[in-house]
């Protein structure tokens, strides 16, 4: 026998769908419905606009690619049309064959869009620039011969220091600095573009190197006449007191460097080049035997524009080829004329000032790099250097008075 019992259900099941009443009036309901429809129409409009822009941009891109490809295919058959789109490179530093030249011409055409594609794209034509092929200089140091004639010792450790230098404007009149003809005219201010150094070969008077260096030249053919390659043969010393055995200077403007060349030159007597100017102030106090060296300004030509490039100087006092003391200036941001206005004081109680000389070394450094110290140039003032006797004599005649004068920064 089955007994049926009737249990009451949950209270929520007794409400029908039609019995639910929202606590809003009809006006509020219609406003919410209108806002929903408006947002839906706005979303559909944005979707349609984005689809239209995507289709238009894709069509323009296909048009530009088809035009460039067609120009490349018919570049050999119509050389006059290709000449309108890309210019010839300013200089050539490698022996380029006909096939490589044709491919380079096609590459330059692909980088610069044609006139039809500029009209199709619109604003892209305003940003298009015609790019020229960059010229690369490759230097290989092969061998140095006959070093026993330039050194009194047989235990040499030679290496070659290379500098790529460009002549700039004329500097100030520096005493003792003469040109190649021996005339006392204003020397040319040089800029060091690149510096390289070969490996050290120990115990050889005829070392073989085979080291290769390269750089990109931004100059055209006319500016190559002002660029020289200076190669110094030095004897290595672990205390950085290198002995220069000789040098060779190669003017690039007098050579056809479009093709590989092999040069063999005799070593010449090393000469210094003017790379900057320093305004130096000297004052001697005989009672206290003190020498005050004021570094006021340094004028150099920066090789590259860098926000973290800075200069500092190291001033040392030497007597009988021995460095006695040295001091460093603060680091100042590099510009065309770097202002220091610092005075360094040296006490010389043990040595007579007539037997001493001042050596100022200017270094370039980068605050964001490690081990980036780079020597720009040096200058020497003292009785031992005849070219600087004028400033030294003025200091000795005008004791207790600072005497300022420009000096050439040499390297």
Short mmCIF file of C-alpha atoms in Angstrom, two decimals:
data_model
loop_
_atom_site.label_atom_id
_atom_site.label_comp_id
_atom_site.label_asym_id
_atom_site.label_seq_id
_atom_site.Cartn_x
_atom_site.Cartn_y
_atom_site.Cartn_z
CA UNK A 1 0.00 0.00 0.00
CA UNK A 2 1.52 3.32 -1.09
CA UNK A 3 0.79 6.40 0.88
CA UNK A 4 0.94 9.70 -0.97
CA UNK A 5 1.80 12.81 0.96
CA UNK A 6 1.61 16.37 -0.31
CA UNK A 7 4.62 18.56 0.66
CA UNK A 8 4.62 22.29 0.03
CA UNK A 9 7.12 23.39 -2.69
CA UNK A 10 9.63 26.25 -2.44
CA UNK A 11 8.21 29.70 -2.34
CA UNK A 12 10.09 30.75 -5.51
CA UNK A 13 8.32 28.17 -7.66
CA UNK A 14 4.89 29.63 -6.94
CA UNK A 15 5.63 32.78 -8.90
CA UNK A 16 4.82 32.71 -12.57
CA UNK A 17 6.75 34.56 -15.22
CA UNK A 18 3.89 36.90 -15.86
CA UNK A 19 3.61 37.85 -12.21
CA UNK A 20 7.16 39.48 -12.14
CA UNK A 21 6.91 43.22 -11.97
CA UNK A 22 9.95 45.56 -12.46
CA UNK A 23 10.03 48.61 -10.22
CA UNK A 24 10.43 51.01 -13.22
CA UNK A 25 7.94 53.04 -15.12
CA UNK A 26 7.33 52.62 -18.84
CA UNK A 27 9.22 55.84 -19.63
CA UNK A 28 12.43 54.55 -18.03
CA UNK A 29 12.09 51.23 -19.83
CA UNK A 30 11.73 52.93 -23.20
CA UNK A 31 14.78 55.15 -22.48
CA UNK A 32 16.95 52.13 -21.65
CA UNK A 33 15.76 50.41 -24.84
CA UNK A 34 16.59 53.50 -26.92
CA UNK A 35 20.09 53.79 -25.46
CA UNK A 36 20.77 50.11 -26.19
CA UNK A 37 19.68 50.49 -29.81
CA UNK A 38 21.85 53.62 -30.21
CA UNK A 39 24.97 51.87 -28.88
CA UNK A 40 24.34 48.93 -31.18
CA UNK A 41 24.09 51.19 -34.23
CA UNK A 42 27.28 53.03 -33.20
CA UNK A 43 29.22 49.77 -32.86
CA UNK A 44 28.03 48.60 -36.27
CA UNK A 45 29.12 51.91 -37.82
CA UNK A 46 32.62 51.68 -36.31
CA UNK A 47 32.98 48.10 -37.54
CA UNK A 48 31.97 49.12 -41.06
CA UNK A 49 34.45 52.05 -41.10
CA UNK A 50 37.37 49.92 -39.93
CA UNK A 51 36.58 47.29 -42.56
CA UNK A 52 36.54 49.97 -45.26
CA UNK A 53 39.93 51.39 -44.16
CA UNK A 54 41.51 47.94 -44.03
CA UNK A 55 40.37 47.11 -47.56
CA UNK A 56 41.58 50.47 -48.93
CA UNK A 57 45.04 50.18 -47.30
CA UNK A 58 45.50 46.61 -48.53
CA UNK A 59 44.61 47.62 -52.08
CA UNK A 60 47.09 50.53 -52.04
CA UNK A 61 49.88 48.27 -50.73
CA UNK A 62 49.32 45.73 -53.48
CA UNK A 63 49.37 48.51 -56.07
CA UNK A 64 52.75 49.82 -54.77
CA UNK A 65 54.38 46.35 -54.70
CA UNK A 66 53.20 45.53 -58.23
CA UNK A 67 54.59 48.83 -59.53
CA UNK A 68 58.01 48.32 -57.90
CA UNK A 69 58.29 44.74 -59.16
CA UNK A 70 57.45 45.79 -62.68
CA UNK A 71 60.12 48.51 -62.54
CA UNK A 72 62.71 45.97 -61.41
CA UNK A 73 61.84 43.55 -64.20
CA UNK A 74 62.20 46.17 -66.93
CA UNK A 75 65.15 48.09 -65.40
CA UNK A 76 67.67 46.44 -67.75
CA UNK A 77 65.57 47.11 -70.85
CA UNK A 78 64.92 50.76 -69.99
CA UNK A 79 67.97 52.25 -68.25
CA UNK A 80 66.85 55.84 -68.75
CA UNK A 81 63.73 55.32 -66.67
CA UNK A 82 65.71 53.72 -63.87
CA UNK A 83 68.02 56.73 -63.75
CA UNK A 84 65.13 58.94 -62.70
CA UNK A 85 64.46 57.01 -59.54
CA UNK A 86 67.92 56.49 -58.01
CA UNK A 87 71.21 58.35 -58.32
CA UNK A 88 74.65 56.81 -58.68
CA UNK A 89 76.67 56.38 -55.48
CA UNK A 90 79.09 59.19 -54.67
CA UNK A 91 82.17 56.97 -54.20
CA UNK A 92 82.98 53.31 -54.73
CA UNK A 93 85.55 51.62 -52.53
CA UNK A 94 85.33 48.05 -53.82
CA UNK A 95 85.81 46.38 -57.20
CA UNK A 96 82.17 45.86 -58.17
CA UNK A 97 81.31 43.69 -61.12
CA UNK A 98 78.52 44.32 -63.61
CA UNK A 99 76.13 41.87 -61.98
CA UNK A 100 76.58 43.31 -58.50
CA UNK A 101 76.11 46.83 -59.86
CA UNK A 102 72.83 45.80 -61.51
CA UNK A 103 71.56 44.20 -58.29
CA UNK A 104 72.55 47.28 -56.26
CA UNK A 105 70.66 49.47 -58.72
CA UNK A 106 67.56 47.32 -58.37
CA UNK A 107 67.92 47.45 -54.59
CA UNK A 108 68.05 51.23 -54.59
CA UNK A 109 64.94 51.31 -56.80
CA UNK A 110 63.10 49.02 -54.37
CA UNK A 111 63.99 51.32 -51.48
CA UNK A 112 62.61 54.37 -53.31
CA UNK A 113 59.04 54.02 -54.69
CA UNK A 114 58.21 55.07 -58.23
CA UNK A 115 56.12 58.11 -59.20
CA UNK A 116 52.97 56.07 -59.84
CA UNK A 117 53.13 54.39 -56.42
CA UNK A 118 53.64 57.79 -54.74
CA UNK A 119 50.39 59.01 -56.25
CA UNK A 120 48.57 55.89 -55.09
CA UNK A 121 49.83 55.98 -51.52
CA UNK A 122 49.64 59.73 -50.96
CA UNK A 123 51.45 60.77 -47.76
CA UNK A 124 54.18 58.15 -48.25
CA UNK A 125 55.69 60.26 -51.02
CA UNK A 126 56.49 63.10 -48.62
CA UNK A 127 58.56 60.80 -46.40
CA UNK A 128 60.49 59.01 -49.17
CA UNK A 129 64.23 59.84 -49.42
CA UNK A 130 66.67 58.73 -52.11
CA UNK A 131 69.39 56.67 -50.37
CA UNK A 132 72.89 56.37 -51.76
CA UNK A 133 75.11 53.36 -51.35
CA UNK A 134 77.61 53.79 -48.53
CA UNK A 135 81.32 53.52 -49.32
CA UNK A 136 83.42 51.18 -47.21
CA UNK A 137 87.18 51.54 -46.82
CA UNK A 138 89.08 48.32 -46.10
CA UNK A 139 92.72 48.52 -44.95
CA UNK A 140 94.92 45.45 -44.47
CA UNK A 141 98.34 45.74 -42.84
CA UNK A 142 100.50 43.00 -44.36
CA UNK A 143 104.13 43.34 -43.29
CA UNK A 144 106.79 45.72 -41.97
CA UNK A 145 110.39 45.21 -43.09
CA UNK A 146 113.79 46.50 -42.02
CA UNK A 147 113.06 47.64 -38.48
CA UNK A 148 116.63 46.91 -37.40
CA UNK A 149 117.68 50.14 -39.14
CA UNK A 150 115.30 52.20 -36.96
CA UNK A 151 116.12 50.63 -33.59
CA UNK A 152 119.29 49.91 -31.64
CA UNK A 153 117.91 46.75 -30.05
CA UNK A 154 116.95 43.46 -31.64
CA UNK A 155 114.28 42.51 -29.12
CA UNK A 156 111.48 44.49 -30.70
CA UNK A 157 107.76 44.03 -30.12
CA UNK A 158 106.34 46.05 -33.02
CA UNK A 159 102.74 46.90 -33.79
CA UNK A 160 101.07 49.40 -36.12
CA UNK A 161 98.81 52.24 -34.98
CA UNK A 162 96.46 53.49 -37.71
CA UNK A 163 94.55 56.78 -37.74
CA UNK A 164 92.12 57.95 -40.40
CA UNK A 165 92.33 61.75 -40.26
CA UNK A 166 90.48 64.55 -42.04
CA UNK A 167 91.81 68.07 -42.51
CA UNK A 168 89.56 70.85 -41.25
CA UNK A 169 89.97 74.59 -40.92
CA UNK A 170 93.15 76.40 -39.89
CA UNK A 171 93.96 76.67 -36.20
CA UNK A 172 95.61 79.45 -34.24
CA UNK A 173 99.23 80.39 -34.77
CA UNK A 174 101.24 77.92 -32.70
CA UNK A 175 104.94 78.55 -32.34
CA UNK A 176 107.15 75.88 -33.78
CA UNK A 177 104.38 74.26 -35.80
CA UNK A 178 105.32 74.41 -39.47
CA UNK A 179 103.82 72.98 -42.57
CA UNK A 180 105.42 70.45 -44.87
CA UNK A 181 107.41 73.14 -46.72
CA UNK A 182 108.89 74.49 -43.48
CA UNK A 183 106.96 77.75 -43.47
CA UNK A 184 105.53 79.13 -40.26
CA UNK A 185 101.93 79.38 -41.45
CA UNK A 186 98.87 78.48 -39.44
CA UNK A 187 98.70 74.69 -39.19
CA UNK A 188 95.67 72.72 -40.27
CA UNK A 189 93.37 71.40 -37.57
CA UNK A 190 92.85 67.66 -38.07
CA UNK A 191 90.00 65.42 -36.96
CA UNK A 192 90.61 61.76 -36.11
CA UNK A 193 87.78 59.80 -37.76
CA UNK A 194 88.88 56.26 -36.87
CA UNK A 195 91.66 54.60 -34.88
CA UNK A 196 92.89 51.02 -35.14
CA UNK A 197 95.75 48.97 -33.77
CA UNK A 198 97.26 45.72 -34.97
CA UNK A 199 98.38 42.86 -32.79
CA UNK A 200 101.88 42.85 -31.27
CA UNK A 201 104.52 40.62 -32.90
CA UNK A 202 107.28 39.75 -30.45
CA UNK A 203 110.97 39.52 -31.30
CA UNK A 204 110.86 40.29 -35.01
CA UNK A 205 112.36 43.02 -37.18
CA UNK A 206 110.26 41.90 -40.18
CA UNK A 207 106.86 41.23 -38.60
CA UNK A 208 103.93 39.78 -40.52
CA UNK A 209 100.49 41.09 -39.47
CA UNK A 210 97.63 40.45 -41.89
CA UNK A 211 95.21 42.45 -39.72
CA UNK A 212 92.25 43.97 -41.57
CA UNK A 213 90.22 47.04 -40.62
CA UNK A 214 87.23 48.66 -42.26
CA UNK A 215 84.98 51.68 -41.84
CA UNK A 216 82.20 53.47 -43.70
CA UNK A 217 83.06 56.74 -45.44
CA UNK A 218 80.26 59.29 -45.67
CA UNK A 219 82.31 61.73 -47.76
CA UNK A 220 82.08 62.18 -51.51
CA UNK A 221 84.95 62.18 -53.98
CA UNK A 222 85.79 65.85 -53.44
CA UNK A 223 86.10 65.44 -49.67
CA UNK A 224 88.40 62.41 -50.02
CA UNK A 225 91.26 64.79 -50.88
CA UNK A 226 91.23 66.02 -47.28
CA UNK A 227 91.50 62.51 -45.73
CA UNK A 228 94.84 60.92 -44.88
CA UNK A 229 95.67 57.50 -43.50
CA UNK A 230 98.47 57.75 -40.95
CA UNK A 231 100.24 54.53 -39.95
CA UNK A 232 102.77 54.54 -37.11
CA UNK A 233 105.08 51.62 -36.36
CA UNK A 234 105.63 51.45 -32.60
CA UNK A 235 107.65 49.34 -30.22
CA UNK A 236 105.42 47.94 -27.48
CA UNK A 237 106.16 48.74 -23.83
CA UNK A 238 104.24 47.33 -20.89
CA UNK A 239 104.29 50.74 -19.18
CA UNK A 240 102.67 52.38 -22.25
CA UNK A 241 105.88 54.25 -23.09
CA UNK A 242 105.76 53.27 -26.73
CA UNK A 243 108.62 54.21 -29.03
CA UNK A 244 107.59 55.41 -32.49
CA UNK A 245 109.96 53.83 -35.02
CA UNK A 246 108.53 55.56 -38.08
CA UNK A 247 105.36 56.43 -39.91
CA UNK A 248 103.73 56.35 -43.34
CA UNK A 249 101.08 58.82 -44.54
CA UNK A 250 98.76 57.89 -47.39
CA UNK A 251 96.51 60.63 -48.88
CA UNK A 252 93.36 58.92 -50.12
CA UNK A 253 92.57 61.66 -52.62
CA UNK A 254 95.67 60.83 -54.68
CA UNK A 255 94.80 57.14 -55.03
CA UNK A 256 92.15 55.29 -56.99
CA UNK A 257 90.72 53.36 -54.08
CA UNK A 258 87.81 52.05 -56.13
CA UNK A 259 89.94 48.98 -56.78
CA UNK A 260 92.20 46.97 -54.45
CA UNK A 261 95.66 48.52 -54.18
CA UNK A 262 98.85 47.24 -52.59
CA UNK A 263 101.20 49.96 -51.37
CA UNK A 264 104.77 49.68 -50.10
CA UNK A 265 106.21 52.85 -48.60
CA UNK A 266 109.39 53.69 -46.69
CA UNK A 267 109.11 54.70 -43.05
CA UNK A 268 109.51 58.43 -42.48
CA UNK A 269 110.37 60.50 -39.41
CA UNK A 270 107.25 60.82 -37.25
CA UNK A 271 105.50 64.20 -37.23
CA UNK A 272 102.84 65.60 -34.92
CA UNK A 273 99.41 66.71 -36.11
CA UNK A 274 97.33 69.53 -34.63
CA UNK A 275 94.01 68.13 -33.34
CA UNK A 276 92.93 70.90 -30.97
CA UNK A 277 93.84 74.00 -29.01
CA UNK A 278 94.17 74.64 -25.28
CA UNK A 279 94.05 77.97 -23.45
CA UNK A 280 96.58 77.54 -20.64
CA UNK A 281 97.43 79.90 -17.78
CA UNK A 282 100.74 79.72 -15.86
CA UNK A 283 101.82 81.44 -12.64
CA UNK A 284 104.98 80.87 -10.63
CA UNK A 285 105.32 81.77 -6.93
CA UNK A 286 109.07 81.81 -6.17
CA UNK A 287 108.79 82.29 -2.40
CA UNK A 288 106.72 79.16 -1.78
CA UNK A 289 108.13 77.34 -4.84
CA UNK A 290 104.68 76.69 -6.21
CA UNK A 291 103.52 76.46 -9.77
CA UNK A 292 99.89 77.16 -10.68
CA UNK A 293 98.58 75.71 -13.94
CA UNK A 294 95.19 76.95 -15.05
CA UNK A 295 93.27 74.99 -17.68
CA UNK A 296 90.78 77.49 -19.08
CA UNK A 297 89.41 76.22 -22.41
CA UNK A 298 89.86 73.29 -24.79
CA UNK A 299 88.88 73.57 -28.44
CA UNK A 300 88.37 70.28 -30.32
CA UNK A 301 86.26 68.91 -33.17
CA UNK A 302 84.07 66.01 -31.95
CA UNK A 303 84.13 63.01 -34.28
CA UNK A 304 80.55 62.08 -33.35
CA UNK A 305 77.66 63.82 -31.68
CA UNK A 306 77.06 62.03 -28.39
CA UNK A 307 75.20 63.25 -25.35
CA UNK A 308 77.43 61.32 -22.93
CA UNK A 309 80.78 62.47 -24.39
CA UNK A 310 82.94 64.39 -21.91
CA UNK A 311 86.50 65.69 -21.58
CA UNK A 312 88.99 65.82 -18.77
CA UNK A 313 92.67 66.71 -18.59
CA UNK A 314 95.62 65.27 -16.71
CA UNK A 315 98.35 67.78 -15.88
CA UNK A 316 101.71 66.35 -14.84
CA UNK A 317 105.05 67.84 -13.83
CA UNK A 318 108.13 66.11 -15.24
CA UNK A 319 111.77 66.58 -14.42
CA UNK A 320 114.60 64.81 -16.29
CA UNK A 321 112.12 62.55 -18.14
CA UNK A 322 110.59 61.41 -14.82
CA UNK A 323 107.03 62.21 -13.86
CA UNK A 324 106.93 63.74 -10.41
CA UNK A 325 103.29 64.57 -9.77
CA UNK A 326 100.06 64.78 -11.67
CA UNK A 327 96.52 66.01 -11.09
CA UNK A 328 93.25 65.54 -12.95
CA UNK A 329 90.57 68.07 -13.71
CA UNK A 330 86.87 67.44 -13.38
CA UNK A 331 84.91 65.83 -16.20
CA UNK A 332 83.11 68.40 -18.39
CA UNK A 333 80.61 67.74 -21.19
CA UNK A 334 82.30 67.96 -24.57
CA UNK A 335 81.48 70.69 -27.08
CA UNK A 336 83.37 72.70 -29.70
CA UNK A 337 84.87 74.89 -26.97
CA UNK A 338 84.86 73.10 -23.62
CA UNK A 339 85.24 75.49 -20.67
CA UNK A 340 87.08 74.21 -17.57
CA UNK A 341 88.34 77.30 -15.68
CA UNK A 342 90.23 75.16 -13.18
CA UNK A 343 93.53 75.96 -11.47
CA UNK A 344 95.85 73.15 -10.34
CA UNK A 345 98.62 73.91 -7.86
CA UNK A 346 101.93 72.04 -7.70
CA UNK A 347 104.52 72.42 -4.93
CA UNK A 348 108.15 72.07 -6.04
CA UNK A 349 110.28 72.43 -2.91
CA UNK A 350 112.89 69.90 -4.04
CA UNK A 351 113.30 70.70 -7.72
CA UNK A 352 114.15 74.01 -9.41
CA UNK A 353 111.44 75.13 -11.74
CA UNK A 354 113.93 75.64 -14.57
CA UNK A 355 114.47 71.87 -14.77
CA UNK A 356 110.78 70.99 -14.95
CA UNK A 357 108.23 70.91 -17.72
CA UNK A 358 104.46 70.70 -17.84
CA UNK A 359 102.65 68.00 -19.83
CA UNK A 360 98.90 68.37 -20.40
CA UNK A 361 97.01 65.34 -21.76
CA UNK A 362 93.38 65.72 -22.82
CA UNK A 363 91.18 62.62 -22.75
CA UNK A 364 87.72 61.89 -24.08
CA UNK A 365 85.43 59.65 -22.07
CA UNK A 366 81.82 58.48 -22.11
CA UNK A 367 79.80 58.44 -18.93
CA UNK A 368 77.59 55.54 -20.05
CA UNK A 369 80.45 53.25 -21.09
CA UNK A 370 83.13 51.40 -19.21
CA UNK A 371 86.84 51.65 -20.05
CA UNK A 372 86.19 54.25 -22.71
CA UNK A 373 89.12 56.59 -21.99
CA UNK A 374 90.57 57.89 -25.23
CA UNK A 375 93.58 60.20 -25.64
CA UNK A 376 92.83 63.21 -27.86
CA UNK A 377 96.18 64.99 -27.72
CA UNK A 378 99.03 66.36 -25.61
CA UNK A 379 100.97 69.56 -25.19
CA UNK A 380 104.26 70.31 -23.45
CA UNK A 381 105.45 73.57 -21.88
CA UNK A 382 108.95 73.98 -20.48
CA UNK A 383 112.54 74.97 -21.05
CA UNK A 384 113.35 71.65 -22.69
CA UNK A 385 110.94 72.34 -25.54
CA UNK A 386 112.19 75.23 -27.64
CA UNK A 387 108.86 75.89 -29.34
CA UNK A 388 107.20 76.74 -26.02
CA UNK A 389 109.95 78.91 -24.52
CA UNK A 390 107.97 82.09 -25.15
CA UNK A 391 105.19 81.27 -22.69
CA UNK A 392 107.65 79.85 -20.17
CA UNK A 393 109.83 82.95 -20.35
CA UNK A 394 106.83 85.22 -19.91
CA UNK A 395 105.88 83.29 -16.79
CA UNK A 396 109.38 83.58 -15.34
CA UNK A 397 109.54 87.32 -16.06
CA UNK A 398 106.05 87.98 -14.64
CA UNK A 399 106.21 86.17 -11.32
CA UNK A 400 103.06 86.08 -9.21
CA UNK A 401 101.03 87.06 -12.26
CA UNK A 402 99.02 84.56 -14.36
CA UNK A 403 99.97 84.49 -18.03
CA UNK A 404 97.46 82.88 -20.44
CA UNK A 405 98.21 81.68 -23.94
CA UNK A 406 96.81 79.31 -26.55
CA UNK A 407 98.75 76.11 -27.21
CA UNK A 408 98.36 73.50 -29.89
CA UNK A 409 97.06 70.05 -28.91
CA UNK A 410 99.20 67.58 -30.82
CA UNK A 411 99.01 63.86 -31.49
#
